[in-house]
Amino acid sequence: MGEPYAFFKGQYMPLKDAKIGILTQALHYGTACFGGIRGNWDAERQHLCLFRMKDHYRRQLDACKILNISLPYDENDLAEITVETVKRSGFKENIYCRPLAYKASEAIGVKLHGLEDDFFVIATTLGPYLGTGGIKCCTSSWRRVSDSQISPRGKITGIYVNSALAKTDANRAGFDEAIMLNENGHVSEGSGENIFAVLKGQLITPAPYDSILLGITRDTVMQLAKNELGIDTIERSIDRSELYVAEEAFFTGTATNVASIISVDHRPIGTGQPGPLTTKLQNLFSEVALGRNPKYSDWYTFVKPA
């Protein structure tokens, strides 16, 4: 049996011992940025595969620049810290790592400058985020934030109030997930996932200018579609009504992996069942994320629990 573990204040410790003060600036103002890294357990080879870890940290360090957070680590340092945290946790099952860079000063005041910066990472477990069946969605009345408000390019914690509003409204209305539009009325993403659609046989996803997070899983799926299936992904704006007439649609994300969307606003997508391309990409992603395809060895960090 493993135990949730953390690297916190420069030390490794059980998660239960890692605490922050109630005046911590990031707690009050959302001045932090986080990541999510999957570790998939390979029972046959008795190791975990941390998937595209350095890519996650490169994106997080970019978000740190946006928030004026300066850390004494680069992506290699952060990867080494994470590996050691995972080892100490001792988990022999799928895990989830949550790194967070934040304004750590215990001070009241809305600003980014003149504050202490800090970093921690947690190794723990996380169950299925959206379940294993098809996802039923609604279009949210809450609009996705734009780059002129808070940059969606990083997982800045304050943005996720926007996502939480959309997610809770969707769940309370009987849906599994919300689809958010951007300020121009185009499809942006789910509350915590990127979105793809198959329209007239073409694989399409919202472009970076549509207020999306540049997702690591999104990029993985685009590469797998190209390299393994010979399918190019078109990045362009998508109208809400295009989802209604799509042959297939699916979400991607670190917590979600690849999840089929079977209805939007009470309208079935395609046959109302996971489509053939979605299923192929689900299977390809599952194999690659387990660390068993040498073609993508640069994406893998293998860890044997202590």
mmCIF file of C-alpha atoms in Angstrom:
data_model
loop_
_atom_site.group_PDB
_atom_site.id
_atom_site.type_symbol
_atom_site.label_atom_id
_atom_site.label_comp_id
_atom_site.label_asym_id
_atom_site.label_seq_id
_atom_site.Cartn_x
_atom_site.Cartn_y
_atom_site.Cartn_z
ATOM 1 C CA MET A 1 0.000 0.000 0.000
ATOM 2 C CA GLY A 2 1.316 3.416 -0.906
ATOM 3 C CA GLU A 3 0.933 6.715 0.923
ATOM 4 C CA PRO A 4 0.360 10.185 -0.538
ATOM 5 C CA TYR A 5 3.654 12.048 -0.355
ATOM 6 C CA ALA A 6 4.825 15.616 -0.905
ATOM 7 C CA PHE A 7 7.893 17.702 -1.562
ATOM 8 C CA PHE A 8 7.108 20.818 0.496
ATOM 9 C CA LYS A 9 9.272 23.662 1.792
ATOM 10 C CA GLY A 10 12.332 21.900 0.420
ATOM 11 C CA GLN A 11 11.677 18.587 2.203
ATOM 12 C CA TYR A 12 10.016 15.246 1.454
ATOM 13 C CA MET A 13 7.234 14.265 3.824
ATOM 14 C CA PRO A 14 3.906 12.423 4.041
ATOM 15 C CA LEU A 15 1.168 14.597 2.578
ATOM 16 C CA LYS A 16 -0.624 14.764 5.933
ATOM 17 C CA ASP A 17 2.334 16.716 7.350
ATOM 18 C CA ALA A 18 2.419 19.382 4.592
ATOM 19 C CA LYS A 19 0.456 22.472 5.690
ATOM 20 C CA ILE A 20 0.278 26.112 4.630
ATOM 21 C CA GLY A 21 -0.791 29.103 6.711
ATOM 22 C CA ILE A 22 -4.254 30.560 6.335
ATOM 23 C CA LEU A 23 -2.801 33.952 5.341
ATOM 24 C CA THR A 24 -0.916 32.512 2.357
ATOM 25 C CA GLN A 25 -1.397 35.036 -0.441
ATOM 26 C CA ALA A 26 -2.198 32.453 -3.140
ATOM 27 C CA LEU A 27 -5.068 31.074 -1.062
ATOM 28 C CA HIS A 28 -6.783 34.465 -1.024
ATOM 29 C CA TYR A 29 -6.147 35.680 -4.581
ATOM 30 C CA GLY A 30 -5.604 32.649 -6.816
ATOM 31 C CA THR A 31 -1.984 33.638 -7.494
ATOM 32 C CA ALA A 32 -0.624 30.200 -8.268
ATOM 33 C CA CYS A 33 -0.239 27.853 -11.211
ATOM 34 C CA PHE A 34 -0.514 24.091 -11.139
ATOM 35 C CA GLY A 35 0.071 21.036 -13.264
ATOM 36 C CA GLY A 36 -1.130 17.462 -13.455
ATOM 37 C CA ILE A 37 1.136 14.541 -14.327
ATOM 38 C CA ARG A 38 -0.107 10.991 -14.717
ATOM 39 C CA GLY A 39 1.899 8.002 -13.551
ATOM 40 C CA ASN A 40 0.567 4.778 -15.063
ATOM 41 C CA TRP A 41 1.366 1.524 -13.272
ATOM 42 C CA ASP A 42 2.663 -1.335 -15.427
ATOM 43 C CA ALA A 43 2.023 -4.450 -13.333
ATOM 44 C CA GLU A 44 3.974 -6.655 -15.741
ATOM 45 C CA ARG A 45 7.136 -4.542 -15.572
ATOM 46 C CA GLN A 46 6.572 -3.397 -11.984
ATOM 47 C CA HIS A 47 7.173 0.311 -12.616
ATOM 48 C CA LEU A 48 5.320 3.550 -13.063
ATOM 49 C CA CYS A 49 5.493 5.564 -16.260
ATOM 50 C CA LEU A 50 5.359 9.308 -15.665
ATOM 51 C CA PHE A 51 4.012 10.637 -18.947
ATOM 52 C CA ARG A 52 5.498 13.716 -20.662
ATOM 53 C CA MET A 53 6.605 15.091 -17.303
ATOM 54 C CA LYS A 54 9.124 17.622 -18.604
ATOM 55 C CA ASP A 55 6.594 18.964 -21.114
ATOM 56 C CA HIS A 56 4.207 19.574 -18.225
ATOM 57 C CA TYR A 57 6.922 21.419 -16.321
ATOM 58 C CA ARG A 58 7.930 23.546 -19.303
ATOM 59 C CA ARG A 59 4.339 24.726 -19.586
ATOM 60 C CA GLN A 60 4.141 25.373 -15.855
ATOM 61 C CA LEU A 61 7.343 27.417 -15.914
ATOM 62 C CA ASP A 62 5.839 29.515 -18.713
ATOM 63 C CA ALA A 63 2.822 30.132 -16.471
ATOM 64 C CA CYS A 64 5.218 31.144 -13.697
ATOM 65 C CA LYS A 65 6.561 33.889 -15.976
ATOM 66 C CA ILE A 66 3.029 35.207 -16.478
ATOM 67 C CA LEU A 67 2.502 35.339 -12.691
ATOM 68 C CA ASN A 68 5.952 36.784 -11.863
ATOM 69 C CA ILE A 69 6.820 33.607 -9.978
ATOM 70 C CA SER A 70 10.543 32.899 -9.863
ATOM 71 C CA LEU A 71 11.629 29.385 -8.860
ATOM 72 C CA PRO A 72 15.190 28.155 -8.253
ATOM 73 C CA TYR A 73 14.463 25.118 -10.467
ATOM 74 C CA ASP A 74 14.342 24.282 -14.158
ATOM 75 C CA GLU A 75 12.303 21.467 -15.691
ATOM 76 C CA ASN A 76 15.083 18.937 -15.007
ATOM 77 C CA ASP A 77 15.200 19.859 -11.321
ATOM 78 C CA LEU A 78 11.415 19.656 -11.042
ATOM 79 C CA ALA A 79 11.419 16.260 -12.747
ATOM 80 C CA GLU A 80 14.043 14.915 -10.297
ATOM 81 C CA ILE A 81 12.030 16.209 -7.326
ATOM 82 C CA THR A 82 8.894 14.549 -8.677
ATOM 83 C CA VAL A 83 10.610 11.204 -9.261
ATOM 84 C CA GLU A 84 11.892 11.169 -5.677
ATOM 85 C CA THR A 85 8.444 12.096 -4.327
ATOM 86 C CA VAL A 86 6.853 9.278 -6.333
ATOM 87 C CA LYS A 87 9.466 6.770 -5.139
ATOM 88 C CA ARG A 88 8.838 7.668 -1.513
ATOM 89 C CA SER A 89 5.077 7.353 -1.906
ATOM 90 C CA GLY A 90 5.482 3.650 -2.670
ATOM 91 C CA PHE A 91 2.344 3.438 -4.827
ATOM 92 C CA LYS A 92 1.980 0.401 -7.074
ATOM 93 C CA GLU A 93 -1.078 1.646 -8.942
ATOM 94 C CA ASN A 94 -1.939 4.535 -11.233
ATOM 95 C CA ILE A 95 -1.012 7.827 -9.607
ATOM 96 C CA TYR A 96 -1.492 11.540 -10.141
ATOM 97 C CA CYS A 97 1.146 14.175 -9.393
ATOM 98 C CA ARG A 98 0.037 17.721 -8.602
ATOM 99 C CA PRO A 99 2.776 20.369 -8.740
ATOM 100 C CA LEU A 100 1.924 23.903 -7.654
ATOM 101 C CA ALA A 101 3.993 27.091 -7.826
ATOM 102 C CA TYR A 102 2.518 29.843 -5.701
ATOM 103 C CA LYS A 103 2.839 33.185 -3.939
ATOM 104 C CA ALA A 104 3.782 31.933 -0.492
ATOM 105 C CA SER A 105 3.998 35.136 1.566
ATOM 106 C CA GLU A 106 1.515 35.322 4.416
ATOM 107 C CA ALA A 107 0.266 38.752 3.519
ATOM 108 C CA ILE A 108 -2.991 40.438 2.578
ATOM 109 C CA GLY A 109 -2.853 42.541 -0.584
ATOM 110 C CA VAL A 110 -3.644 42.192 -4.271
ATOM 111 C CA LYS A 111 -0.363 42.165 -6.189
ATOM 112 C CA LEU A 112 2.245 39.878 -7.716
ATOM 113 C CA HIS A 113 5.453 41.740 -6.857
ATOM 114 C CA GLY A 114 7.439 41.798 -3.626
ATOM 115 C CA LEU A 115 6.187 38.383 -2.474
ATOM 116 C CA GLU A 116 7.877 35.074 -1.653
ATOM 117 C CA ASP A 117 7.525 32.331 -4.260
ATOM 118 C CA ASP A 118 7.474 28.626 -3.476
ATOM 119 C CA PHE A 119 6.762 25.229 -5.028
ATOM 120 C CA PHE A 120 5.428 21.876 -3.917
ATOM 121 C CA VAL A 121 4.457 18.627 -5.598
ATOM 122 C CA ILE A 122 2.128 15.886 -4.360
ATOM 123 C CA ALA A 123 2.073 12.227 -5.411
ATOM 124 C CA THR A 124 -1.325 10.660 -4.778
ATOM 125 C CA THR A 125 -4.078 8.668 -6.501
ATOM 126 C CA LEU A 126 -6.999 9.921 -8.578
ATOM 127 C CA GLY A 127 -10.004 7.953 -9.738
ATOM 128 C CA PRO A 128 -11.711 8.346 -13.140
ATOM 129 C CA TYR A 129 -12.398 12.049 -13.624
ATOM 130 C CA LEU A 130 -15.332 11.754 -15.998
ATOM 131 C CA GLY A 131 -16.171 8.089 -15.590
ATOM 132 C CA THR A 132 -15.617 5.418 -18.203
ATOM 133 C CA GLY A 133 -18.809 5.701 -20.254
ATOM 134 C CA GLY A 134 -19.799 8.303 -22.843
ATOM 135 C CA ILE A 135 -20.007 11.903 -21.658
ATOM 136 C CA LYS A 136 -23.245 13.899 -21.823
ATOM 137 C CA CYS A 137 -22.573 17.627 -22.136
ATOM 138 C CA CYS A 138 -24.321 20.960 -22.146
ATOM 139 C CA THR A 139 -23.190 24.328 -23.439
ATOM 140 C CA SER A 140 -22.404 26.534 -20.464
ATOM 141 C CA SER A 141 -23.717 30.068 -20.043
ATOM 142 C CA TRP A 142 -20.334 30.936 -18.487
ATOM 143 C CA ARG A 143 -17.819 32.148 -21.084
ATOM 144 C CA ARG A 144 -14.213 30.967 -21.047
ATOM 145 C CA VAL A 145 -11.777 33.684 -19.964
ATOM 146 C CA SER A 146 -9.653 35.303 -22.664
ATOM 147 C CA ASP A 147 -5.962 36.157 -22.777
ATOM 148 C CA SER A 148 -6.823 39.805 -22.114
ATOM 149 C CA GLN A 149 -8.406 38.781 -18.780
ATOM 150 C CA ILE A 150 -6.270 35.945 -17.372
ATOM 151 C CA SER A 151 -4.069 34.004 -19.769
ATOM 152 C CA PRO A 152 -5.554 30.541 -20.421
ATOM 153 C CA ARG A 153 -2.147 29.286 -21.592
ATOM 154 C CA GLY A 154 -1.224 28.241 -18.066
ATOM 155 C CA LYS A 155 -3.137 26.460 -15.340
ATOM 156 C CA ILE A 156 -3.501 29.576 -13.224
ATOM 157 C CA THR A 157 -5.558 28.684 -10.179
ATOM 158 C CA GLY A 158 -7.761 31.793 -10.259
ATOM 159 C CA ILE A 159 -9.085 30.833 -13.715
ATOM 160 C CA TYR A 160 -10.621 27.678 -12.343
ATOM 161 C CA VAL A 161 -13.378 29.550 -10.528
ATOM 162 C CA ASN A 162 -14.701 30.061 -14.063
ATOM 163 C CA SER A 163 -14.478 26.312 -14.702
ATOM 164 C CA ALA A 164 -16.031 25.409 -11.344
ATOM 165 C CA LEU A 165 -19.070 27.593 -12.028
ATOM 166 C CA ALA A 166 -19.611 25.865 -15.373
ATOM 167 C CA LYS A 167 -19.014 22.346 -14.033
ATOM 168 C CA THR A 168 -21.367 22.677 -11.058
ATOM 169 C CA ASP A 169 -24.155 24.168 -13.166
ATOM 170 C CA ALA A 170 -23.797 21.311 -15.655
ATOM 171 C CA ASN A 171 -23.801 18.599 -12.989
ATOM 172 C CA ARG A 172 -26.800 20.087 -11.192
ATOM 173 C CA ALA A 173 -28.688 20.139 -14.498
ATOM 174 C CA GLY A 174 -28.009 16.419 -14.968
ATOM 175 C CA PHE A 175 -25.051 16.595 -17.372
ATOM 176 C CA ASP A 176 -21.599 15.096 -16.929
ATOM 177 C CA GLU A 177 -19.654 18.090 -18.188
ATOM 178 C CA ALA A 178 -19.933 21.621 -19.544
ATOM 179 C CA ILE A 179 -18.652 22.921 -22.872
ATOM 180 C CA MET A 180 -17.540 26.527 -22.630
ATOM 181 C CA LEU A 181 -17.636 29.088 -25.427
ATOM 182 C CA ASN A 182 -15.139 31.922 -25.706
ATOM 183 C CA GLU A 183 -15.996 35.629 -25.738
ATOM 184 C CA ASN A 184 -16.679 35.416 -29.505
ATOM 185 C CA GLY A 185 -19.159 32.559 -29.103
ATOM 186 C CA HIS A 186 -16.885 29.844 -30.480
ATOM 187 C CA VAL A 187 -16.302 26.501 -28.787
ATOM 188 C CA SER A 188 -13.333 26.711 -26.434
ATOM 189 C CA GLU A 189 -13.076 23.653 -24.159
ATOM 190 C CA GLY A 190 -14.669 21.765 -21.287
ATOM 191 C CA SER A 191 -14.320 22.868 -17.673
ATOM 192 C CA GLY A 192 -11.003 21.022 -17.512
ATOM 193 C CA GLU A 193 -10.462 19.360 -20.885
ATOM 194 C CA ASN A 194 -9.668 20.158 -24.500
ATOM 195 C CA ILE A 195 -12.246 19.144 -27.106
ATOM 196 C CA PHE A 196 -12.080 17.536 -30.559
ATOM 197 C CA ALA A 197 -14.769 16.895 -33.164
ATOM 198 C CA VAL A 198 -14.958 14.807 -36.321
ATOM 199 C CA LEU A 199 -16.773 16.753 -39.031
ATOM 200 C CA LYS A 200 -17.173 15.322 -42.541
ATOM 201 C CA GLY A 201 -14.358 12.911 -41.785
ATOM 202 C CA GLN A 202 -11.942 15.625 -40.631
ATOM 203 C CA LEU A 203 -10.450 15.808 -37.128
ATOM 204 C CA ILE A 204 -10.911 19.351 -35.823
ATOM 205 C CA THR A 205 -10.030 21.088 -32.563
ATOM 206 C CA PRO A 206 -10.255 24.738 -31.420
ATOM 207 C CA ALA A 207 -7.184 26.807 -32.229
ATOM 208 C CA PRO A 208 -4.940 28.427 -29.591
ATOM 209 C CA TYR A 209 -6.608 31.807 -30.253
ATOM 210 C CA ASP A 210 -9.946 30.386 -29.040
ATOM 211 C CA SER A 211 -8.919 30.767 -25.377
ATOM 212 C CA ILE A 212 -7.830 27.189 -24.847
ATOM 213 C CA LEU A 213 -5.216 25.623 -22.614
ATOM 214 C CA LEU A 214 -2.442 24.190 -24.775
ATOM 215 C CA GLY A 215 -2.988 20.711 -23.407
ATOM 216 C CA ILE A 216 -0.276 18.063 -23.287
ATOM 217 C CA THR A 217 -2.822 15.294 -23.939
ATOM 218 C CA ARG A 218 -4.272 17.397 -26.776
ATOM 219 C CA ASP A 219 -0.837 17.579 -28.377
ATOM 220 C CA THR A 220 -0.277 13.848 -27.794
ATOM 221 C CA VAL A 221 -3.525 12.938 -29.566
ATOM 222 C CA MET A 222 -2.693 15.215 -32.500
ATOM 223 C CA GLN A 223 0.688 13.529 -32.871
ATOM 224 C CA LEU A 224 -0.776 10.031 -32.582
ATOM 225 C CA ALA A 225 -3.449 10.822 -35.154
ATOM 226 C CA LYS A 226 -0.763 12.038 -37.560
ATOM 227 C CA ASN A 227 1.950 9.455 -36.917
ATOM 228 C CA GLU A 228 -0.140 6.321 -36.395
ATOM 229 C CA LEU A 229 -3.289 6.952 -38.444
ATOM 230 C CA GLY A 230 -2.101 9.437 -41.065
ATOM 231 C CA ILE A 231 -4.732 11.980 -40.003
ATOM 232 C CA ASP A 232 -3.938 15.676 -39.780
ATOM 233 C CA THR A 233 -5.770 17.726 -37.157
ATOM 234 C CA ILE A 234 -7.275 21.019 -38.287
ATOM 235 C CA GLU A 235 -7.018 23.792 -35.682
ATOM 236 C CA ARG A 236 -9.788 26.324 -36.278
ATOM 237 C CA SER A 237 -12.766 27.997 -34.627
ATOM 238 C CA ILE A 238 -15.756 25.690 -34.103
ATOM 239 C CA ASP A 239 -19.343 26.916 -33.878
ATOM 240 C CA ARG A 240 -21.601 25.455 -31.205
ATOM 241 C CA SER A 241 -24.004 24.088 -33.806
ATOM 242 C CA GLU A 242 -21.162 22.227 -35.530
ATOM 243 C CA LEU A 243 -20.937 19.984 -32.490
ATOM 244 C CA TYR A 244 -24.600 19.061 -32.966
ATOM 245 C CA VAL A 245 -23.895 17.679 -36.454
ATOM 246 C CA ALA A 246 -20.476 16.137 -35.743
ATOM 247 C CA GLU A 247 -19.929 12.457 -36.444
ATOM 248 C CA GLU A 248 -17.844 12.147 -33.261
ATOM 249 C CA ALA A 249 -16.575 14.309 -30.424
ATOM 250 C CA PHE A 250 -14.269 13.690 -27.492
ATOM 251 C CA PHE A 251 -12.412 15.356 -24.636
ATOM 252 C CA THR A 252 -8.706 15.071 -23.854
ATOM 253 C CA GLY A 253 -6.855 15.883 -20.654
ATOM 254 C CA THR A 254 -4.408 14.542 -18.090
ATOM 255 C CA ALA A 255 -7.178 13.574 -15.686
ATOM 256 C CA THR A 256 -9.569 12.583 -18.492
ATOM 257 C CA ASN A 257 -7.242 10.832 -20.968
ATOM 258 C CA VAL A 258 -9.466 10.459 -24.091
ATOM 259 C CA ALA A 259 -13.206 10.476 -23.260
ATOM 260 C CA SER A 260 -16.004 10.127 -25.806
ATOM 261 C CA ILE A 261 -18.763 12.778 -25.904
ATOM 262 C CA ILE A 262 -22.049 11.095 -26.804
ATOM 263 C CA SER A 263 -24.438 14.061 -26.581
ATOM 264 C CA VAL A 264 -24.428 17.869 -26.452
ATOM 265 C CA ASP A 265 -27.475 19.837 -25.317
ATOM 266 C CA HIS A 266 -29.651 16.695 -25.492
ATOM 267 C CA ARG A 267 -28.576 16.038 -29.091
ATOM 268 C CA PRO A 268 -26.803 12.718 -29.774
ATOM 269 C CA ILE A 269 -23.372 12.966 -31.357
ATOM 270 C CA GLY A 270 -23.255 10.612 -34.331
ATOM 271 C CA THR A 271 -24.870 7.354 -33.259
ATOM 272 C CA GLY A 272 -24.848 8.366 -29.599
ATOM 273 C CA GLN A 273 -22.017 5.881 -28.975
ATOM 274 C CA PRO A 274 -18.205 6.271 -29.018
ATOM 275 C CA GLY A 275 -17.147 6.598 -32.651
ATOM 276 C CA PRO A 276 -14.485 4.557 -34.479
ATOM 277 C CA LEU A 277 -11.812 7.275 -34.581
ATOM 278 C CA THR A 278 -12.355 8.122 -30.909
ATOM 279 C CA THR A 279 -11.988 4.449 -30.005
ATOM 280 C CA LYS A 280 -8.781 4.100 -32.043
ATOM 281 C CA LEU A 281 -7.270 7.162 -30.377
ATOM 282 C CA GLN A 282 -8.322 5.930 -26.929
ATOM 283 C CA ASN A 283 -6.526 2.647 -27.535
ATOM 284 C CA LEU A 284 -3.436 4.304 -28.991
ATOM 285 C CA PHE A 285 -3.226 6.749 -26.117
ATOM 286 C CA SER A 286 -3.618 4.006 -23.490
ATOM 287 C CA GLU A 287 -0.724 2.050 -24.985
ATOM 288 C CA VAL A 288 1.543 5.061 -25.334
ATOM 289 C CA ALA A 289 0.794 6.418 -21.858
ATOM 290 C CA LEU A 290 1.771 3.061 -20.347
ATOM 291 C CA GLY A 291 5.266 3.531 -21.761
ATOM 292 C CA ARG A 292 5.351 0.594 -24.151
ATOM 293 C CA ASN A 293 5.941 2.274 -27.510
ATOM 294 C CA PRO A 294 9.688 2.907 -28.076
ATOM 295 C CA LYS A 295 8.867 5.427 -30.808
ATOM 296 C CA TYR A 296 7.838 7.843 -28.043
ATOM 297 C CA SER A 297 10.563 7.057 -25.513
ATOM 298 C CA ASP A 298 11.259 10.768 -24.945
ATOM 299 C CA TRP A 299 7.825 11.016 -23.313
ATOM 300 C CA TYR A 300 8.537 8.400 -20.631
ATOM 301 C CA THR A 301 10.080 8.555 -17.172
ATOM 302 C CA PHE A 302 10.067 5.167 -15.479
ATOM 303 C CA VAL A 303 9.998 4.971 -11.687
ATOM 304 C CA LYS A 304 10.220 1.934 -9.429
ATOM 305 C CA PRO A 305 8.539 2.543 -6.065
ATOM 306 C CA ALA A 306 10.796 2.410 -3.006
#
